[in-house]
mmCIF file of C-alpha atoms in Angstrom:
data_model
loop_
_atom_site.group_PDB
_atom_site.id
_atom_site.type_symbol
_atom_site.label_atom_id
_atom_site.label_comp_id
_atom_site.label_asym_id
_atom_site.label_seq_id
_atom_site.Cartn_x
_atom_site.Cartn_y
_atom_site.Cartn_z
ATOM 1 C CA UNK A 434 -66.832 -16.007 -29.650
ATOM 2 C CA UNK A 435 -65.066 -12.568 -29.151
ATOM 3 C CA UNK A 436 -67.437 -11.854 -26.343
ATOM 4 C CA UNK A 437 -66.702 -15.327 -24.798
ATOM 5 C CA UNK A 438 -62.996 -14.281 -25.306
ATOM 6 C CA UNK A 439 -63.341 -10.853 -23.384
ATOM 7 C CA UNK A 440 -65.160 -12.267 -20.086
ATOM 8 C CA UNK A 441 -62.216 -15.359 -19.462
ATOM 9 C CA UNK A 442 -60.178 -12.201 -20.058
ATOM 10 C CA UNK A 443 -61.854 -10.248 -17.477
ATOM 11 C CA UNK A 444 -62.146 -12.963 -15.473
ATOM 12 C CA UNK A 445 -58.364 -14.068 -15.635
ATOM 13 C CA UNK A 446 -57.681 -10.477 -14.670
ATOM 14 C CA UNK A 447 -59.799 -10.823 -11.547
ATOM 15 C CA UNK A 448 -57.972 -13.900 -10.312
ATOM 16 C CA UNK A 449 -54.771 -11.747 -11.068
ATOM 17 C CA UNK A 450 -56.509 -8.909 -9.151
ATOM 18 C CA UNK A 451 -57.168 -11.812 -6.532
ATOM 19 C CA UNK A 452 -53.571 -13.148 -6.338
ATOM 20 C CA UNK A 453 -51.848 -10.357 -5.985
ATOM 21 C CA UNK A 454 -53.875 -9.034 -2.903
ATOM 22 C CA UNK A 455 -53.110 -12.220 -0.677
ATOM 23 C CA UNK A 456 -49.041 -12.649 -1.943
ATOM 24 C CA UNK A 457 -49.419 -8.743 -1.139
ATOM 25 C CA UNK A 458 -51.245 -9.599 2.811
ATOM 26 C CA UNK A 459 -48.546 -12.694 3.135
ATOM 27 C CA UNK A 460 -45.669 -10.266 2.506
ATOM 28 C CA UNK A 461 -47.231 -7.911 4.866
ATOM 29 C CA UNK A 462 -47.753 -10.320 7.773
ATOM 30 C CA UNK A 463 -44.293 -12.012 7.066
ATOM 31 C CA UNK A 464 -43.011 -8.343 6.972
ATOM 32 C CA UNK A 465 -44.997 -8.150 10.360
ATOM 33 C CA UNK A 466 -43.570 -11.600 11.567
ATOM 34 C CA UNK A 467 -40.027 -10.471 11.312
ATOM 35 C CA UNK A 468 -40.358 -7.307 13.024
ATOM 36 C CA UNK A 469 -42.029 -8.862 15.852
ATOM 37 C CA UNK A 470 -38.872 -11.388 16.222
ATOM 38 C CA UNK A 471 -36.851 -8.691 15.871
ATOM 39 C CA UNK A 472 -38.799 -6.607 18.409
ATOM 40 C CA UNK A 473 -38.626 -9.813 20.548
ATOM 41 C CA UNK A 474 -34.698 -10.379 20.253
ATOM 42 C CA UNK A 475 -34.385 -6.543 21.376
ATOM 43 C CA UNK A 476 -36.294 -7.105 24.164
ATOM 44 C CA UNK A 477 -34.761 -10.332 25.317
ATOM 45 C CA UNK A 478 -31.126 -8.757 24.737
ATOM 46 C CA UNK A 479 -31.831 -5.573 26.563
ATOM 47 C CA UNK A 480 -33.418 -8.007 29.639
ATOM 48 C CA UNK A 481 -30.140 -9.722 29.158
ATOM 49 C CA UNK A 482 -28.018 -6.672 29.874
ATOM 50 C CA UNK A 483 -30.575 -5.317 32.904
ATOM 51 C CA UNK A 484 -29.662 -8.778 34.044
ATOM 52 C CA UNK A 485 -26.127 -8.464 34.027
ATOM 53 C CA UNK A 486 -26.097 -5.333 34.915
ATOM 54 C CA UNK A 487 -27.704 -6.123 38.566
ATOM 55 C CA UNK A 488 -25.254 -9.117 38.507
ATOM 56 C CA UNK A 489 -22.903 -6.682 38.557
ATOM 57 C CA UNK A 490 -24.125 -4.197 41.029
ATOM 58 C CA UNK A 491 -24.655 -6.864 43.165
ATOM 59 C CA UNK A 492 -21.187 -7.809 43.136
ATOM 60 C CA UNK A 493 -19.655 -4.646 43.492
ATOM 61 C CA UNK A 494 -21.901 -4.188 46.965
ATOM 62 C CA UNK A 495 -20.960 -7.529 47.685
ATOM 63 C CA UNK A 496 -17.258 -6.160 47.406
ATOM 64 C CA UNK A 497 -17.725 -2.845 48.978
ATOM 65 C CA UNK A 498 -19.358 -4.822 52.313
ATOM 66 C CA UNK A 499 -16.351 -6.992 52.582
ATOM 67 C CA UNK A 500 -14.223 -4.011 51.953
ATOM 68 C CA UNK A 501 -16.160 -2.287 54.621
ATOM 69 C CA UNK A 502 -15.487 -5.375 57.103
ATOM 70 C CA UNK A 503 -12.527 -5.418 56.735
ATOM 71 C CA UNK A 504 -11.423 -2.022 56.916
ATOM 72 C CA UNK A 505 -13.482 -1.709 60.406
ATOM 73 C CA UNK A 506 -11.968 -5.101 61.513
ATOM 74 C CA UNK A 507 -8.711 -3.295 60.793
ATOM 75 C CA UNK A 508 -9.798 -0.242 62.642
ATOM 76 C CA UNK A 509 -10.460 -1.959 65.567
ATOM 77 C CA UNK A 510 -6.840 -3.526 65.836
ATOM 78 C CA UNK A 511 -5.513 -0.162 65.550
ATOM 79 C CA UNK A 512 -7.414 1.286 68.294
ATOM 80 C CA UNK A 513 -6.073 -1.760 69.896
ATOM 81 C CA UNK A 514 -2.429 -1.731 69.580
ATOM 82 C CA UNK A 515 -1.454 2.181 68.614
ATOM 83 C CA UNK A 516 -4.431 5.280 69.345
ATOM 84 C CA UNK A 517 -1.635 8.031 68.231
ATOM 85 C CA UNK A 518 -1.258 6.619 64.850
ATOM 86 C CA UNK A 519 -4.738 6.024 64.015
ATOM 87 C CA UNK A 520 -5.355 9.033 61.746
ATOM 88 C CA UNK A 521 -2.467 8.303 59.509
ATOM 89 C CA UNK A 522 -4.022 4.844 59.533
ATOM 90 C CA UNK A 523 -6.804 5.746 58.292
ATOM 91 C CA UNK A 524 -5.501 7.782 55.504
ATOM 92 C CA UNK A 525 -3.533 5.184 54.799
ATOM 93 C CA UNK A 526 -6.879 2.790 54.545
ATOM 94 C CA UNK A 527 -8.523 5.100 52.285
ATOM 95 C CA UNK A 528 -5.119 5.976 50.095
ATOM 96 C CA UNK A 529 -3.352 2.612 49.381
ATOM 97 C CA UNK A 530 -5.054 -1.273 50.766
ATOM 98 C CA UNK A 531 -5.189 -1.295 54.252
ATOM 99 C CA UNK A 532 -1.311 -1.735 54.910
ATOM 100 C CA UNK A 533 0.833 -0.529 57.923
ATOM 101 C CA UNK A 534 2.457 2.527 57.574
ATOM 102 C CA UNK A 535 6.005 1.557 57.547
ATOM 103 C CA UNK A 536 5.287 -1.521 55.181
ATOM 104 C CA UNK A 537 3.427 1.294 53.092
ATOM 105 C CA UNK A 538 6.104 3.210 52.846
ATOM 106 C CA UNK A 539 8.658 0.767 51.935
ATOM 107 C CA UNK A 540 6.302 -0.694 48.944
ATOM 108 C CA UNK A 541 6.246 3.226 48.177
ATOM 109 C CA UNK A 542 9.729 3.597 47.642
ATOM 110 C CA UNK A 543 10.198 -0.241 46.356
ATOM 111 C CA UNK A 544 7.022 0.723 43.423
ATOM 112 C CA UNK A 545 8.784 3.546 42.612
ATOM 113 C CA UNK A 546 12.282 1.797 42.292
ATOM 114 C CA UNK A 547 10.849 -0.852 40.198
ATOM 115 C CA UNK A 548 8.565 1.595 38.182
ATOM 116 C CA UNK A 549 11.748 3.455 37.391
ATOM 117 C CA UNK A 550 13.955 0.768 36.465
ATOM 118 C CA UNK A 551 11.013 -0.461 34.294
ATOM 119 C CA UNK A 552 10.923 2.792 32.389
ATOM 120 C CA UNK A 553 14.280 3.012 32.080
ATOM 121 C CA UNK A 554 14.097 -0.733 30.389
ATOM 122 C CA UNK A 555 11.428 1.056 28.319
ATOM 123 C CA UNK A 556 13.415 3.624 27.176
ATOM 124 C CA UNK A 557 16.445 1.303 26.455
ATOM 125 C CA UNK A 558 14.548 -1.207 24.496
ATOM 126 C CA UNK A 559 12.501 1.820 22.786
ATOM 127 C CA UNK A 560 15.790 2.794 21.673
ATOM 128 C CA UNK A 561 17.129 -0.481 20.614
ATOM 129 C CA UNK A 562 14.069 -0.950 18.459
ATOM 130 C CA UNK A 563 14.562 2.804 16.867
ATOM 131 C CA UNK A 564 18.239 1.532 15.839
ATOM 132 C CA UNK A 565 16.978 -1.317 14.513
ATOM 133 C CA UNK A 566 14.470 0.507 12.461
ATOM 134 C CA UNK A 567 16.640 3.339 11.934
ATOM 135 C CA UNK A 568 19.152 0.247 10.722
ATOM 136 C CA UNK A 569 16.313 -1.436 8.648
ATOM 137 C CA UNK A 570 15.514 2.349 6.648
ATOM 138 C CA UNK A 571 19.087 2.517 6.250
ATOM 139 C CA UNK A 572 19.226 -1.041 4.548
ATOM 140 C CA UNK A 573 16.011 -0.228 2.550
ATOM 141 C CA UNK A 574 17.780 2.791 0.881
ATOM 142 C CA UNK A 575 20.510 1.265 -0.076
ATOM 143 C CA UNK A 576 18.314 -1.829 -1.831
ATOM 144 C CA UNK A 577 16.798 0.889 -3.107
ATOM 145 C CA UNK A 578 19.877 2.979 -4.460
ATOM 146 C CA UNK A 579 21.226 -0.420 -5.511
ATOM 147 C CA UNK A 580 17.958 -0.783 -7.207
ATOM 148 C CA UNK A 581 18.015 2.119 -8.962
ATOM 149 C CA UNK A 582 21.678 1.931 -9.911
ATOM 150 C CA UNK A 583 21.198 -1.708 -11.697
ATOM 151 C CA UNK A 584 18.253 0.356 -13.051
ATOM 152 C CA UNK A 585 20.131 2.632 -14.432
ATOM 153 C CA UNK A 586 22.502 0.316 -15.954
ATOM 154 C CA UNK A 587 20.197 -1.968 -17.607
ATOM 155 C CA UNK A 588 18.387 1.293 -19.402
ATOM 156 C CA UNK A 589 21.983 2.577 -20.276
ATOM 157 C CA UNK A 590 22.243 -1.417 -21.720
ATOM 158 C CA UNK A 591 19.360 -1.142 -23.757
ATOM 159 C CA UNK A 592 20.011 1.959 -25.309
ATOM 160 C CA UNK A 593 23.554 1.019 -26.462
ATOM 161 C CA UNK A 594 21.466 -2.061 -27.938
ATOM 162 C CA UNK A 595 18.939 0.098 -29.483
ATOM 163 C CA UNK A 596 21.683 2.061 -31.454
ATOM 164 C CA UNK A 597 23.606 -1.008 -32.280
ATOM 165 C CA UNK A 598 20.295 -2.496 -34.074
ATOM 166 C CA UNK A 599 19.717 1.032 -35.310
ATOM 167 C CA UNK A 600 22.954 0.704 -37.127
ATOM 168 C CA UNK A 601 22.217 -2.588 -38.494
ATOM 169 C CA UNK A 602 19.549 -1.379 -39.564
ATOM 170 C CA UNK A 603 20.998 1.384 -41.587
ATOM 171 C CA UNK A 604 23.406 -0.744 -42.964
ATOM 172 C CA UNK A 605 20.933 -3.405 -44.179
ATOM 173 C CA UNK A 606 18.729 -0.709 -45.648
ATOM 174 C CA UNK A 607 21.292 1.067 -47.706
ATOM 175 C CA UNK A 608 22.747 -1.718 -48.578
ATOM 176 C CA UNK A 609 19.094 -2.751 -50.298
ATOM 177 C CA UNK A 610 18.281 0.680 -51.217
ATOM 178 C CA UNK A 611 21.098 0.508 -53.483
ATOM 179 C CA UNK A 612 20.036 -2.514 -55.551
ATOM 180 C CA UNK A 613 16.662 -0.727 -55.602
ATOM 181 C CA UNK A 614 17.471 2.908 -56.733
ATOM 182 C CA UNK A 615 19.062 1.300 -60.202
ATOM 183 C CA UNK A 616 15.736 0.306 -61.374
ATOM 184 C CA UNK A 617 13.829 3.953 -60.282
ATOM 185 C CA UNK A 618 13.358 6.410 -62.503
ATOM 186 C CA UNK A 619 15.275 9.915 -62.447
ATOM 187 C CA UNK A 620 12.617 11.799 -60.645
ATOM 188 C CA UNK A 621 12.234 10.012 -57.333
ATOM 189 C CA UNK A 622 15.227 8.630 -56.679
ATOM 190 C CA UNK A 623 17.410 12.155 -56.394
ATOM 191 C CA UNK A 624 15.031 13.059 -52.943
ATOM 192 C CA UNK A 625 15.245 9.210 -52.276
ATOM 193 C CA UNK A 626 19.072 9.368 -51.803
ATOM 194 C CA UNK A 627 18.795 12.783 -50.061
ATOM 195 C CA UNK A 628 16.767 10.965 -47.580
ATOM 196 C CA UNK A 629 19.224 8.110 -47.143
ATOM 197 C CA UNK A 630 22.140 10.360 -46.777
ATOM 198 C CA UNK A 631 20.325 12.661 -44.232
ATOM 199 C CA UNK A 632 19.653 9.346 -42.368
ATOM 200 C CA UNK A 633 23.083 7.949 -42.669
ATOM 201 C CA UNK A 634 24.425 10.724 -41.153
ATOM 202 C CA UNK A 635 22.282 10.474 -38.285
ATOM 203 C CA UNK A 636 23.168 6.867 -37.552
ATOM 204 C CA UNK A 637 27.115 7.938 -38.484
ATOM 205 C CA UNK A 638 26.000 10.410 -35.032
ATOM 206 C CA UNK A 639 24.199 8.201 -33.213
ATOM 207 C CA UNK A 640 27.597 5.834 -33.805
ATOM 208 C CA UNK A 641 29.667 8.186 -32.519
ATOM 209 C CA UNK A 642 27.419 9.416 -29.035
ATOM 210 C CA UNK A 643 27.579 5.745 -28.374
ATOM 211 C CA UNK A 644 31.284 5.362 -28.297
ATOM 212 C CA UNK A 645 31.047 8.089 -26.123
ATOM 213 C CA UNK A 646 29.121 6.787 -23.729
ATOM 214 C CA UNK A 647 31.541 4.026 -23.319
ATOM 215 C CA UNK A 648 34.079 5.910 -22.722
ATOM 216 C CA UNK A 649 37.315 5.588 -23.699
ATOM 217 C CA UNK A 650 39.692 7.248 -26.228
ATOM 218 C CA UNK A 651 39.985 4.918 -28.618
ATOM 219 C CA UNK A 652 36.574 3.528 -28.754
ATOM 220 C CA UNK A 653 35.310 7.067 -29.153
ATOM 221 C CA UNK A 654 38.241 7.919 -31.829
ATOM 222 C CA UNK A 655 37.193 4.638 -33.602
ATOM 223 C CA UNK A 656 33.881 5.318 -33.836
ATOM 224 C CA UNK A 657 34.046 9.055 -34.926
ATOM 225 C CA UNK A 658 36.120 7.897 -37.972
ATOM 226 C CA UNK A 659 33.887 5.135 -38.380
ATOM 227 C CA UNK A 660 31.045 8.525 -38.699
ATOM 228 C CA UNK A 661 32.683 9.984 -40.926
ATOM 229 C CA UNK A 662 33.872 6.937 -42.512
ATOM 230 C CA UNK A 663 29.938 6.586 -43.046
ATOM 231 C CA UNK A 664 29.130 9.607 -44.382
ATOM 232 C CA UNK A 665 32.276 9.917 -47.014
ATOM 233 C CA UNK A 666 30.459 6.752 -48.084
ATOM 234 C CA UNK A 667 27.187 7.926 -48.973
ATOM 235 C CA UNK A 668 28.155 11.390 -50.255
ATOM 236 C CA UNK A 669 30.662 9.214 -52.394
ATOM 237 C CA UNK A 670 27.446 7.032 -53.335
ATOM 238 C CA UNK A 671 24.951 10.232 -54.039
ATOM 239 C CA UNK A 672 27.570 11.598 -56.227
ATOM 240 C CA UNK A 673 28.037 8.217 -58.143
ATOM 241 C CA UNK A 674 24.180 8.332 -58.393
ATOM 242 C CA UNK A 675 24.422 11.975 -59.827
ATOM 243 C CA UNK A 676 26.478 10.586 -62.496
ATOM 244 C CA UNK A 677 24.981 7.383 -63.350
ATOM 245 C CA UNK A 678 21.404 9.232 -64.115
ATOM 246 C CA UNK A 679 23.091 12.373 -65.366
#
């Protein structure tokens, strides 16, 4: 049975063996295939531009024979009507279209009229569009001082709301560390209200900066006395402590 076993095996691995040799010869010759079209599509494209490209050449001799034609048909009317003026004529042929010389001339000075006016346009509108931009930068900043300004001011609003809710905070807690410290024993509850004074004296501070930064004399006065106010209260409250446990 094992023996039977072993040759399927060995012949399954044959077919395998098989297999893969002809997918390997159909990738090959499609591999082949494609770089024949591609080969093929070069070929056609560069035909193509060899094409074009004598198109072209034609056209251009094309052009240069009329060019020619003309230019001798020209030549000949000279010699017709004025001999002296037929070396500035043909200057004038090879220079600038085939024109007469006085027509030349005043297209020279007409070009140049227009070509300056048109720069000068140029220059004006350049200019109008630096304003504008210069104009547009100048907005931006100020958006952007605004910006910063109502930046500013809502950071300066949530700090003043930070302290308020600090204080609140203060208040609420001594208010419940009070009920608490009654029920603590002696040992913890001397650093306990050390603590809480130390902290209501920062929030009596923090009270006081922030009647600062409002500004004014009485809010600032107010609040300082409300500091100290504060702090009279909890050393009055420590001491009371000191005496209820001693």
């Amino acid at each position: 049975m094992f023996v039977v076993f072993v040759e399927v095996m060995i012949q399954m691995m044959n077919m395998m063996n098989m297999i893969m040799m002809m997918m390997m010869m159909m990738m090959m010759m499609m591999m082949m295939m494609m770089m024949m079209m591609v080969m093929m599509m070069m070929m056609m494209m560069m035909i193509m531009m060899m094409m074009m490209m004598m198109m072209m050449m034609m056209m251009m001799m094309m052009m240069m024979m009329m060019m020619m034609t003309m230019m001798m048909t020209m030549l000949m009317t000279m010699m017709m009507t004025m001999t002296m003026m037929m070396m500035l004529m043909l200057l004038l042929l090879l220079l600038l279209l085939m024109m007469m010389m006085m027509v030349m001339v005043m297209m020279m000075i007409i070009v140049k009229m227009m070509m300056v006016v048109v720069v000068v346009m140029m220059m004006k509108i350049m200019m109008m569009m630096m304003m504008m931009m210069m104009k547009m930068m100048m907005m931006m900043m100020m958006m952007k001082i605004m910006m910063m300004m109502m930046m500013m001011m809502m950071m300066m609003m949530m700090m003043m709301m930070m302290m308020m809710m600090m204080m609140m905070m203060m208040m609420v807690r001594r208010r419940r560390r009070r009920r608490r410290r009654r029920r603590e024993e002696e040992g913890g509850t001397a650093a306990a209200a050390a603590a809480a004074g130390r902290a209501g004296g920062a929030g009596g501070a923090g009270g006081g900066g922030g009647g600062g930064g409002e500004g004014g004399g009485r809010s600032s006065n107010s609040s300082s006395s409300s500091s100290s106010y504060n702090n009279n209260n909890n050393n009055n409250n420590n001491n009371n402590y000191y005496n209820y446990y001693n």
